[in-house]
mmCIF file of C-alpha atoms in Angstrom:
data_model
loop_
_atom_site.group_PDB
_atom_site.id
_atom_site.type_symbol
_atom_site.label_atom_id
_atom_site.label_comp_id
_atom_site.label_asym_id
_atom_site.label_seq_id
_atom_site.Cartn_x
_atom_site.Cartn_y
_atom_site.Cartn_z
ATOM 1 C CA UNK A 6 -34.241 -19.350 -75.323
ATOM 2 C CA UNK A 7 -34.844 -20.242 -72.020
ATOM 3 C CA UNK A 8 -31.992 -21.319 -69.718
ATOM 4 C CA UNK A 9 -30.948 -24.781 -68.571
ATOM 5 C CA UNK A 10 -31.454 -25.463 -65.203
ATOM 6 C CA UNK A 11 -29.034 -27.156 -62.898
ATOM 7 C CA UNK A 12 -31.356 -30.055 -62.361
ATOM 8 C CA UNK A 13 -31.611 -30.470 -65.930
ATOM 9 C CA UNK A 14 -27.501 -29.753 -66.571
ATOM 10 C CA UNK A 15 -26.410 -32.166 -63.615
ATOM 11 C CA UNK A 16 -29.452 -34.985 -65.031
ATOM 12 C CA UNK A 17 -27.419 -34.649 -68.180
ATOM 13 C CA UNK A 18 -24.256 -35.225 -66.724
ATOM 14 C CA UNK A 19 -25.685 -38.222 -64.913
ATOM 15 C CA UNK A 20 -26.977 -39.845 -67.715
ATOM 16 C CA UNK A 21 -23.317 -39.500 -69.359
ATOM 17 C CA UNK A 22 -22.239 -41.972 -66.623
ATOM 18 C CA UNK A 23 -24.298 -44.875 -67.724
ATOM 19 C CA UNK A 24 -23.540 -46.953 -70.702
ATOM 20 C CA UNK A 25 -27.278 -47.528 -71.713
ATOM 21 C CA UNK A 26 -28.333 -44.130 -71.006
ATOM 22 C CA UNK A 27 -28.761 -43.341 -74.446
ATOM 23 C CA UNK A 28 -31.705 -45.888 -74.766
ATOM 24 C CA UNK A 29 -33.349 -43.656 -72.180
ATOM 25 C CA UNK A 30 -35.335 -41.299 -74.626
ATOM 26 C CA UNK A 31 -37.627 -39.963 -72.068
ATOM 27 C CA UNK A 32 -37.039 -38.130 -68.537
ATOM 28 C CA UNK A 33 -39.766 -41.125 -67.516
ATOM 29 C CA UNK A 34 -38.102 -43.587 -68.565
ATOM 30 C CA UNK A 35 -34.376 -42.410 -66.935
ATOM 31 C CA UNK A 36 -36.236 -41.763 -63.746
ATOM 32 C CA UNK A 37 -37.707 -45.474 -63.726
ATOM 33 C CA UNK A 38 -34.435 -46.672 -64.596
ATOM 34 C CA UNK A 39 -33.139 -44.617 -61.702
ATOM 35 C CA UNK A 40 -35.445 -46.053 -59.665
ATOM 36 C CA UNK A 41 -34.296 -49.668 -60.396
ATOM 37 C CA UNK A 42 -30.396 -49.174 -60.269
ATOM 38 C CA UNK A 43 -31.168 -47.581 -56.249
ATOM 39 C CA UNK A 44 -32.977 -50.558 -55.224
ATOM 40 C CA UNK A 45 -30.122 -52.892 -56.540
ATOM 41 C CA UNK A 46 -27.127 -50.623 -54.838
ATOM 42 C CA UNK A 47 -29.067 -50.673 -51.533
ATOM 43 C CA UNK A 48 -29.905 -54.141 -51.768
ATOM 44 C CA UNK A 49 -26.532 -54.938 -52.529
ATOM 45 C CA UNK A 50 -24.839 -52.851 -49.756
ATOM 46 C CA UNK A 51 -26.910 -54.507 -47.216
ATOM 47 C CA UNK A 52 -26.691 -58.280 -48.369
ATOM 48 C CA UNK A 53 -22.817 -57.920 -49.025
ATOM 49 C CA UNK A 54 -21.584 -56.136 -45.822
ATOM 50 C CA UNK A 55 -19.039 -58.563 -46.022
ATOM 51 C CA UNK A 56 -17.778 -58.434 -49.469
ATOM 52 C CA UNK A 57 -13.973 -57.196 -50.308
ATOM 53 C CA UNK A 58 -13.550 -53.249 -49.967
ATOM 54 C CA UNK A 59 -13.328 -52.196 -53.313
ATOM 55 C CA UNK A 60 -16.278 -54.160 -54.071
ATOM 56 C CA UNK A 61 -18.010 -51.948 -51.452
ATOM 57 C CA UNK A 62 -16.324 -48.692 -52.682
ATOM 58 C CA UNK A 63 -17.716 -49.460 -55.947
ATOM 59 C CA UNK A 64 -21.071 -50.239 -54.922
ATOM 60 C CA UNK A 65 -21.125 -46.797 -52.350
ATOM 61 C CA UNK A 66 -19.942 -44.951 -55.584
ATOM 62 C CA UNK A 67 -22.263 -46.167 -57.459
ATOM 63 C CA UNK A 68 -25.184 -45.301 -55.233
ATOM 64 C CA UNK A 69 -24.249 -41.845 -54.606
ATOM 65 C CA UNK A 70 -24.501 -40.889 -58.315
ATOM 66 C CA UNK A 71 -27.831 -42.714 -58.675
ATOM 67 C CA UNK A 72 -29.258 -40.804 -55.561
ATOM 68 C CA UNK A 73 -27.720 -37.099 -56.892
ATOM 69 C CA UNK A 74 -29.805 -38.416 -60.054
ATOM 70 C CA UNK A 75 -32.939 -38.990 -58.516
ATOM 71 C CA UNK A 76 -32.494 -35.792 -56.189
ATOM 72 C CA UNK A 77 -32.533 -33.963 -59.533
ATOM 73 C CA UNK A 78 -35.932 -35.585 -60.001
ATOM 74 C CA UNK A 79 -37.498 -34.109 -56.151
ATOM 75 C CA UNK A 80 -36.553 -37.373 -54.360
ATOM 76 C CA UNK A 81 -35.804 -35.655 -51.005
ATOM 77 C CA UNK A 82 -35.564 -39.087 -49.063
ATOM 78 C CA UNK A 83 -32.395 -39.830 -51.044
ATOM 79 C CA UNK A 84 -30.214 -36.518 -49.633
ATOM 80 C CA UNK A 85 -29.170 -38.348 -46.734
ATOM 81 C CA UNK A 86 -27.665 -41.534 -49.168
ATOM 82 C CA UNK A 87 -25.830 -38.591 -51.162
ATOM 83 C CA UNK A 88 -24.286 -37.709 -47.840
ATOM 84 C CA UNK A 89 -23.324 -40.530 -46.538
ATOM 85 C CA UNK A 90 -21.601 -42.178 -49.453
ATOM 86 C CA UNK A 91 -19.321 -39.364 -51.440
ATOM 87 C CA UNK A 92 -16.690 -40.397 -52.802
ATOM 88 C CA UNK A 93 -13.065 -39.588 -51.663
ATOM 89 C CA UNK A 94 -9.801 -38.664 -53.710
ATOM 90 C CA UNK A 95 -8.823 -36.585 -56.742
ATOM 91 C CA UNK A 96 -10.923 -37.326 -60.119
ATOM 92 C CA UNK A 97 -13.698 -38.926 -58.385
ATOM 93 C CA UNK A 98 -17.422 -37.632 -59.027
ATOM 94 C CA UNK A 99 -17.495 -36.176 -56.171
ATOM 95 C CA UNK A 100 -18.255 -32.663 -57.593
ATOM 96 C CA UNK A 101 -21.779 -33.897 -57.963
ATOM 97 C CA UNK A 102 -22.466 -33.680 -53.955
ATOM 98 C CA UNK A 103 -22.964 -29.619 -55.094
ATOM 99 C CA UNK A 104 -26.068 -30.850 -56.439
ATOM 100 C CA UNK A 105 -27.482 -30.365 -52.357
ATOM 101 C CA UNK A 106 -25.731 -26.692 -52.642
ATOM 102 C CA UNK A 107 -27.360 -25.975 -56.165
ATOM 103 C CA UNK A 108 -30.990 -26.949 -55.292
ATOM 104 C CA UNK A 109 -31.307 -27.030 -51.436
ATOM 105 C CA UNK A 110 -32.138 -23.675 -49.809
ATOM 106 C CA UNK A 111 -28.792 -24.289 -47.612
ATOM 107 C CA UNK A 112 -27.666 -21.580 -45.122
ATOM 108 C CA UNK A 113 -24.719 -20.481 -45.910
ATOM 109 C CA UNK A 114 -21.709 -21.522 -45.192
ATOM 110 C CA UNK A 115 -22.571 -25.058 -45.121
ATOM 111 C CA UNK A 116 -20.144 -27.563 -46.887
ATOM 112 C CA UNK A 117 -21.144 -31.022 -47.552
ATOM 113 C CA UNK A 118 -17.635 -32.440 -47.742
ATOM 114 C CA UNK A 119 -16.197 -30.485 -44.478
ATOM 115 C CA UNK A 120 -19.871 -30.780 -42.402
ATOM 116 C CA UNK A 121 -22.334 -33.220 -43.829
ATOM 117 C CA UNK A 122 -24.017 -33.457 -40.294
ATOM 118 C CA UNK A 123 -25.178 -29.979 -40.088
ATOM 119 C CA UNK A 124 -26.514 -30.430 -43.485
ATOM 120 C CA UNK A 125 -28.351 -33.546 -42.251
ATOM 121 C CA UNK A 126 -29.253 -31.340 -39.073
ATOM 122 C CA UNK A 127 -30.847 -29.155 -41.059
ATOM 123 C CA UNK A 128 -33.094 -31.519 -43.298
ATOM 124 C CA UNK A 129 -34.101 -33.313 -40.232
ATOM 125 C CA UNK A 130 -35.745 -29.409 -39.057
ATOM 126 C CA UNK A 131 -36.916 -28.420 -42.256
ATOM 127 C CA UNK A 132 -37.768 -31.454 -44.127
ATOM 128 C CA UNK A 133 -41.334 -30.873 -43.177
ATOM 129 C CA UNK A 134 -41.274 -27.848 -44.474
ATOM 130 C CA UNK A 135 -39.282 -28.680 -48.129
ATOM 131 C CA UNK A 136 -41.218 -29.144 -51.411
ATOM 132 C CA UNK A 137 -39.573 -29.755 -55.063
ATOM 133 C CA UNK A 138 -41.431 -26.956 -57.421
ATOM 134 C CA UNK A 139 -41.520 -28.433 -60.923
ATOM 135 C CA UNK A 140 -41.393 -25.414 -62.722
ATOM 136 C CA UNK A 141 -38.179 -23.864 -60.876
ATOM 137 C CA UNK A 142 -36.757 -27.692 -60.366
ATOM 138 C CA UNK A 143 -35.218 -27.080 -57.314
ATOM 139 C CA UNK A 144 -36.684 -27.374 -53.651
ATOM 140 C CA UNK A 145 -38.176 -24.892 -52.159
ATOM 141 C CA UNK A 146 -38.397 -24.435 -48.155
ATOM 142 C CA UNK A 147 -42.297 -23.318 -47.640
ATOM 143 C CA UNK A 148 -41.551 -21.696 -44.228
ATOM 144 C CA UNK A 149 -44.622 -19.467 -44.484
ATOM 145 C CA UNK A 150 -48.181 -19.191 -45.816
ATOM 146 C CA UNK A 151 -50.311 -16.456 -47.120
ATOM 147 C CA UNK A 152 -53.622 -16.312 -45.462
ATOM 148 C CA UNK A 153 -57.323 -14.843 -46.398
ATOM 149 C CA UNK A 154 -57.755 -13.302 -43.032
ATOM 150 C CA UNK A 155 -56.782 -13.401 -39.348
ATOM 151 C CA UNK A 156 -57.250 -16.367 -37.244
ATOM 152 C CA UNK A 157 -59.178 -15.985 -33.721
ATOM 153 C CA UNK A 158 -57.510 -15.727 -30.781
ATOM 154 C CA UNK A 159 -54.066 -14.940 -32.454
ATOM 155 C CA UNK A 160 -51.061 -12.342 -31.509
ATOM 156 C CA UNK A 161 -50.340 -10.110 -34.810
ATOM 157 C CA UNK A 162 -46.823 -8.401 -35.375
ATOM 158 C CA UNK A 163 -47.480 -4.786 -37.077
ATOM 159 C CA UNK A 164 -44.841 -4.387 -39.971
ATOM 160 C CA UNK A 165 -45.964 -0.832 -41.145
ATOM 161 C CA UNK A 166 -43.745 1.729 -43.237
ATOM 162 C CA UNK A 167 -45.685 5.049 -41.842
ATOM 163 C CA UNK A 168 -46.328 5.910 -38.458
ATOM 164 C CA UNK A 169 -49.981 5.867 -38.548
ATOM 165 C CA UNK A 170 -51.708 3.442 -37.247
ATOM 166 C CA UNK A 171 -52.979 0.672 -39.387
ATOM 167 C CA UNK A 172 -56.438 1.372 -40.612
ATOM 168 C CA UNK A 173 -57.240 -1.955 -42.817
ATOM 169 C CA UNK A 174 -55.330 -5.398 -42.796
ATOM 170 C CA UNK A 175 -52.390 -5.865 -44.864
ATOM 171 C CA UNK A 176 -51.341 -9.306 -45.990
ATOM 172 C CA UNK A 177 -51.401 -11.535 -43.378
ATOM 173 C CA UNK A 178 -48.323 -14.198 -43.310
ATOM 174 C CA UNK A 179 -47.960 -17.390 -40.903
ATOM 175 C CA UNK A 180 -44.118 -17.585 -40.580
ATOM 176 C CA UNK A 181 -42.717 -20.869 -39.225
ATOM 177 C CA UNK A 182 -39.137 -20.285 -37.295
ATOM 178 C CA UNK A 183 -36.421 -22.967 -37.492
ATOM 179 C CA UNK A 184 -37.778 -24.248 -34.471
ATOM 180 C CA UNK A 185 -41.549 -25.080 -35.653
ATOM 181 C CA UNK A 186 -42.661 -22.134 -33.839
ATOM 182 C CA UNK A 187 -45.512 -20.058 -35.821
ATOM 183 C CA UNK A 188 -46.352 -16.451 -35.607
ATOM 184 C CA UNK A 189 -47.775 -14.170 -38.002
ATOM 185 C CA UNK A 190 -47.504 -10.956 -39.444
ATOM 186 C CA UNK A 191 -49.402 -7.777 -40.883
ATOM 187 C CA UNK A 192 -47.733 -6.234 -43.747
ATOM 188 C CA UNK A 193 -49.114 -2.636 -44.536
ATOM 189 C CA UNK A 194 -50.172 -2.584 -48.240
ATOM 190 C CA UNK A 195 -48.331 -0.261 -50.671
ATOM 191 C CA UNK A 196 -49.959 1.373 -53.845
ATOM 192 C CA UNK A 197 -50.166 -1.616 -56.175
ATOM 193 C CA UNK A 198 -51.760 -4.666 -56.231
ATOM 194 C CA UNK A 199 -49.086 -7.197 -56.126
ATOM 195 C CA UNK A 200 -48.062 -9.704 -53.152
ATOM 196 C CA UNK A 201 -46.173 -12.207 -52.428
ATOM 197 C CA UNK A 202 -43.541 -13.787 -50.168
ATOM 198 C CA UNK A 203 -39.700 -14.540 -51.426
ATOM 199 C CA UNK A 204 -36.827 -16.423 -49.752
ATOM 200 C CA UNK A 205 -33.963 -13.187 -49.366
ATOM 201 C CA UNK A 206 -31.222 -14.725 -51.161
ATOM 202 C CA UNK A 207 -29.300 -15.102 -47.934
ATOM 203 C CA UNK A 208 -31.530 -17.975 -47.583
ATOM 204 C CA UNK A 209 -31.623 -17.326 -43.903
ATOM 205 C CA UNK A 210 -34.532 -13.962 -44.166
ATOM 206 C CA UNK A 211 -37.939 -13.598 -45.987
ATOM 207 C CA UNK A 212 -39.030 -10.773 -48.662
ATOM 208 C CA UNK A 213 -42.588 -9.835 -47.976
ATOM 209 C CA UNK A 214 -44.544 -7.772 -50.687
ATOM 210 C CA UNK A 215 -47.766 -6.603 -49.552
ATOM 211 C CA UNK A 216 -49.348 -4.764 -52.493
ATOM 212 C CA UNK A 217 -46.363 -3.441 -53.599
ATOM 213 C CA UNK A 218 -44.732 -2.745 -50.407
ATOM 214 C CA UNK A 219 -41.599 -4.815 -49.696
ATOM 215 C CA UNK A 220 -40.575 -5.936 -45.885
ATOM 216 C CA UNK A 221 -37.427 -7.775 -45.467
ATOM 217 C CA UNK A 222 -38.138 -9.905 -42.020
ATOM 218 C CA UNK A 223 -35.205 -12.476 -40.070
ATOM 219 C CA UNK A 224 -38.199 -15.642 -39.190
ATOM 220 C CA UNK A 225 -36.579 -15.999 -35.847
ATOM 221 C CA UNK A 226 -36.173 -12.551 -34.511
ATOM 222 C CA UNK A 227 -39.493 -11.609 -36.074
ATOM 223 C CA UNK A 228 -37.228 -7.981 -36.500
ATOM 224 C CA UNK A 229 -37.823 -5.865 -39.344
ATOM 225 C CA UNK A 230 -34.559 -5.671 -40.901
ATOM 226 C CA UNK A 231 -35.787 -2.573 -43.861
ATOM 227 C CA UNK A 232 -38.415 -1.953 -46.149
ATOM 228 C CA UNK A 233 -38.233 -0.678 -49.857
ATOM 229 C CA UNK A 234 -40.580 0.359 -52.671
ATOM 230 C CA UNK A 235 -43.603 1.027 -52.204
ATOM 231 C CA UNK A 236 -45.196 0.018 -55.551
ATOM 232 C CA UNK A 237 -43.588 -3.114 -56.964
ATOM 233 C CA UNK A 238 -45.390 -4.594 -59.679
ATOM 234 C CA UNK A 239 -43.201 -7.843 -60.105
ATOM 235 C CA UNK A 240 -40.459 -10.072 -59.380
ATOM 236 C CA UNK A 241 -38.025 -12.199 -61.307
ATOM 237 C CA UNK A 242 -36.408 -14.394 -58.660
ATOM 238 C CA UNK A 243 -33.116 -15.868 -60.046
ATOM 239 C CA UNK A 244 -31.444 -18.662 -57.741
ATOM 240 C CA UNK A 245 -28.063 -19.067 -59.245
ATOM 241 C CA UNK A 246 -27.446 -15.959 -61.618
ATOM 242 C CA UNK A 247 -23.294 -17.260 -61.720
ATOM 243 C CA UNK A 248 -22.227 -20.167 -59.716
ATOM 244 C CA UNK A 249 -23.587 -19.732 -56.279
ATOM 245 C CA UNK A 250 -24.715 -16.225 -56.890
ATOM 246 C CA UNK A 251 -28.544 -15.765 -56.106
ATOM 247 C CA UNK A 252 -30.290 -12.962 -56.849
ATOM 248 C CA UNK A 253 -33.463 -11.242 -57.269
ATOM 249 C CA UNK A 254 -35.156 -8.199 -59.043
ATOM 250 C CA UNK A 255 -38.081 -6.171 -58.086
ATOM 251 C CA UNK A 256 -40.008 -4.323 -60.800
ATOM 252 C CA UNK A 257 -40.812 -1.445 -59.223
ATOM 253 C CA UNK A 258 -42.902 1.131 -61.476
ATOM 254 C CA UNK A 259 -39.802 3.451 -62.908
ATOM 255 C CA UNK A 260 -37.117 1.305 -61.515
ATOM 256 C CA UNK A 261 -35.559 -2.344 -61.141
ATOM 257 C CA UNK A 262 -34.309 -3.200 -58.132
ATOM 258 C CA UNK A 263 -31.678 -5.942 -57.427
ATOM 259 C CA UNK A 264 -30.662 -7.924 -54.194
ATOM 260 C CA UNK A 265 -28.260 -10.469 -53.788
ATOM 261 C CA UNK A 266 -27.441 -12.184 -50.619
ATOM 262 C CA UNK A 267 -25.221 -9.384 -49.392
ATOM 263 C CA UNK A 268 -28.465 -7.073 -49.138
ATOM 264 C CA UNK A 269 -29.279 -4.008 -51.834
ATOM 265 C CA UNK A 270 -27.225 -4.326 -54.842
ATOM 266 C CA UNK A 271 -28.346 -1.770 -57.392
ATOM 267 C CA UNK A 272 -31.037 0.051 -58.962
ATOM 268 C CA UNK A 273 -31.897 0.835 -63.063
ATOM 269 C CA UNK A 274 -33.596 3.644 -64.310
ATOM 270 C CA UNK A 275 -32.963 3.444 -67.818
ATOM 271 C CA UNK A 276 -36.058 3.115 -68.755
ATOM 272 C CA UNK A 277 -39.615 3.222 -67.474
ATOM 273 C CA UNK A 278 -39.730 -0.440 -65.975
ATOM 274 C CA UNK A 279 -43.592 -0.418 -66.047
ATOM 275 C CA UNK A 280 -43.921 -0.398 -69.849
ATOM 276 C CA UNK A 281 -42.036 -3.823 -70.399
ATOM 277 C CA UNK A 282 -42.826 -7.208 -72.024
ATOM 278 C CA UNK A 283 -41.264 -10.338 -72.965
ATOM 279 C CA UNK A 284 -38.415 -10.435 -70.074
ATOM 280 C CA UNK A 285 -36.617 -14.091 -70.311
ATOM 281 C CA UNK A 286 -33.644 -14.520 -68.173
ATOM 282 C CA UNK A 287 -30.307 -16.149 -69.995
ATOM 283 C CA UNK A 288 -26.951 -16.684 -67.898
ATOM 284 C CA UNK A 289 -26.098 -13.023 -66.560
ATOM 285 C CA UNK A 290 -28.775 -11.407 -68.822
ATOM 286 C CA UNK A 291 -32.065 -9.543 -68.760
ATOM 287 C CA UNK A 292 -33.655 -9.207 -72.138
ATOM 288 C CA UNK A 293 -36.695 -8.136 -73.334
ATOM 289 C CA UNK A 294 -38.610 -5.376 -75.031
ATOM 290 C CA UNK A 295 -39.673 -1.623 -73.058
ATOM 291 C CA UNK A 296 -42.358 0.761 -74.648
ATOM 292 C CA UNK A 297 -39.840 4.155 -75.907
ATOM 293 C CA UNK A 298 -42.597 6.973 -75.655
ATOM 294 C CA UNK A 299 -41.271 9.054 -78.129
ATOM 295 C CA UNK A 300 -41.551 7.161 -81.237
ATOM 296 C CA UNK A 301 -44.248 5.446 -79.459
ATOM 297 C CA UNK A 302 -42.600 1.746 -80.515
ATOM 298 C CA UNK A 303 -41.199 -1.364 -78.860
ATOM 299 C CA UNK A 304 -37.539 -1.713 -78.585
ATOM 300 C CA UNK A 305 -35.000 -4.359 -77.900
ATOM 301 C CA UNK A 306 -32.705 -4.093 -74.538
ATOM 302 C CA UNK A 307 -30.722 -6.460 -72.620
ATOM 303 C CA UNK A 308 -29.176 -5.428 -69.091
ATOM 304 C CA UNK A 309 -25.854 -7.200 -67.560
ATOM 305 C CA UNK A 310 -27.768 -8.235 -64.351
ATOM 306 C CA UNK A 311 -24.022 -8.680 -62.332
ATOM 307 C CA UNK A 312 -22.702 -5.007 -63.656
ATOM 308 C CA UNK A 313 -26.361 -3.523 -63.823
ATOM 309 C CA UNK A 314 -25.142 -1.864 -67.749
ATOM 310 C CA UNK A 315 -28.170 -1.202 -69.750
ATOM 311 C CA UNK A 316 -27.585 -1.973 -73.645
ATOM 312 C CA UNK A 317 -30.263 -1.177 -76.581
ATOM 313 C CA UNK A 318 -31.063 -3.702 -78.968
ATOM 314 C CA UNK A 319 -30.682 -7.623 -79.144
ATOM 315 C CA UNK A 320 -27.551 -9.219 -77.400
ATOM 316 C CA UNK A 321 -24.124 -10.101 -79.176
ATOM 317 C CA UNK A 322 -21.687 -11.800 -77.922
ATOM 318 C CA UNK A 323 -19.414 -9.749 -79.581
ATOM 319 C CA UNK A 324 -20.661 -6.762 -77.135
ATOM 320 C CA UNK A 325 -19.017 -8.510 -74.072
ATOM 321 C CA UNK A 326 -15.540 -7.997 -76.120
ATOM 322 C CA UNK A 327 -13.371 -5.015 -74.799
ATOM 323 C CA UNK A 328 -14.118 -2.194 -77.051
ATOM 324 C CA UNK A 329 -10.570 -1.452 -79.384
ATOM 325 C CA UNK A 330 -8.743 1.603 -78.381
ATOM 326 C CA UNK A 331 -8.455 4.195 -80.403
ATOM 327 C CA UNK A 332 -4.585 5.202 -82.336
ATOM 328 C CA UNK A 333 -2.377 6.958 -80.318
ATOM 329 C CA UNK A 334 -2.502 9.824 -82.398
ATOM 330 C CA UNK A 335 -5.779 10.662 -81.434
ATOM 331 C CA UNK A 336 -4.559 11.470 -78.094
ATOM 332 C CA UNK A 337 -2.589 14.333 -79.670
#
């Protein structure tokens, strides 16, 4: 079963607000909906400036959970209405504003209650740069670009693992800094044929994999902050594993590889990570199926991506409870 995504839980929890949401079968039809009720609050907020204050308050309220809705749908223009018009006091909805936390690529450290203005900072530099990927639903902040070859008349930065010189080019990447600058970069290949580039869950650095060989990079410093692996075959990127926890796991021939925003988390070698299939990602778990050699069959596993605890065969909840202690006689 796949999991729930936060756009889809908070949606959900939207649509609970609203008295006739239940005659809103579709997402289409909720969005449109949407769509209508945001006109009408900033219609009304603008022709009744005057109006009493809780008629205002209301109105302001009302807005804000509308705009969290359609920001749950990719409407970026409406960040800046979520912003400007939480609500105050115990028991309101403000919990919602986490929606910005949950599906914005925020640096962290930013707070939308205690600093809305450096969150509006920041979507004013990177807005450009922001796109809402369907099948993640969340935004995702596009500050690079893979190209087929090297432009003329362009400065390279050499990101190489050996100390021989580069005999072939890597995977090129244009890299766009905070401040709009561009510069790109030649990542030396590794010993597999799979690239790509990742936000580092820090959400301030970039992963690069060139063919298997991954280069952590800060986009400002252009510094090489370490390189790992050598033959990764895959990545699952998971954006909120628990809460604000983002992580993400590197398939790397024999091994698994985890990093979290604090840097290098773990490594499994339980099994041969190569030889896998079927790997679905639910809550805090891994599952899937790896190819045992011996009786040359498939087998269940599931692996506690927080602890990094390998378990064979399918997941039960009961597995999570402490195991009983034995009698005290058997410590005798």
């Amino acid at each position: 079963m796949t999991e729930i995504s936060d756009a889809r839980r908070i949606q959900e929890s939207i649509r609970s607000e609203f008295r006739n949401s239940a005659e809103l079968v579709t997402d289409a039809d909720f969005y449109t909906e949407l769509q209508y009720w945001y006109e009408d609050s900033k219609r009304d907020l603008k022709i009744n400036e005057e109006a009493s204050e809780s008629r205002i308050k209301a109105t302001r309220n009302g807005l804000f959970v509308i705009s969290v809705g359609l920001f749950c749908f990719g409407r970026l223009d409406v960040a800046e209405d979520i912003l400007d018009n939480i609500p105050g006091g115990r028991g309101s909805v403000n919990h919602f504003a986490g929606v910005l936390h949950r599906l914005l690529p925020l640096p962290p450290g930013f707070n939308c209650l205690k600093n809305p203005n450096e969150i509006k900072e920041w979507l004013k530099l990177n807005r450009s740069q922001l796109r809402w990927d369907k099948s993640l639903e969340r935004y995702i902040l596009e500050n690079f670009k893979i190209l087929p070859d090297i432009p003329a008349n362009y400065n390279l930065e050499e990101f190489k693992v050996t100390d021989k010189e580069i005999s072939q080019t890597g995977l090129i990447v244009e890299i766009i800094s905070n401040t709009g600058s561009k510069w790109l970069g030649n990542f030396q290949s590794g010993c597999s044929k799979f690239s790509g580039v990742y936000q580092y869950p820090n959400k301030n650095d970039l992963i690069v994999v060139s063919q298997g060989q991954g280069y952590i990079v800060n986009p400002e410093s252009k510094q090489l902050l370490s390189s790992f692996a050598g033959n990764i075959i895959d990545v699952i990127d998971i954006p909120h594993l628990l809460k604000d926890t983002y992580c993400i796991l590197f398939i790397n021939e024999y091994k698994l590889l985890c990093h979290d925003s604090s840097g290098f988390r773990w490594q499994n070698t339980e099994i041969s990570w190569n030889k896998v299939r079927e790997l679905q990602v639910n809550d805090f778990r891994l599952t899937g199926e790896f190819y045992y050699f011996q009786e040359r069959v498939w087998k269940q596993f599931w692996l506690n991506i927080i602890k990094n605890e390998f378990h064979l065969g399918e997941f039960k909840w009961e597995d999570l409870l402490p195991k009983p202690k034995p009698p005290w006689w058997q410590f005798w």
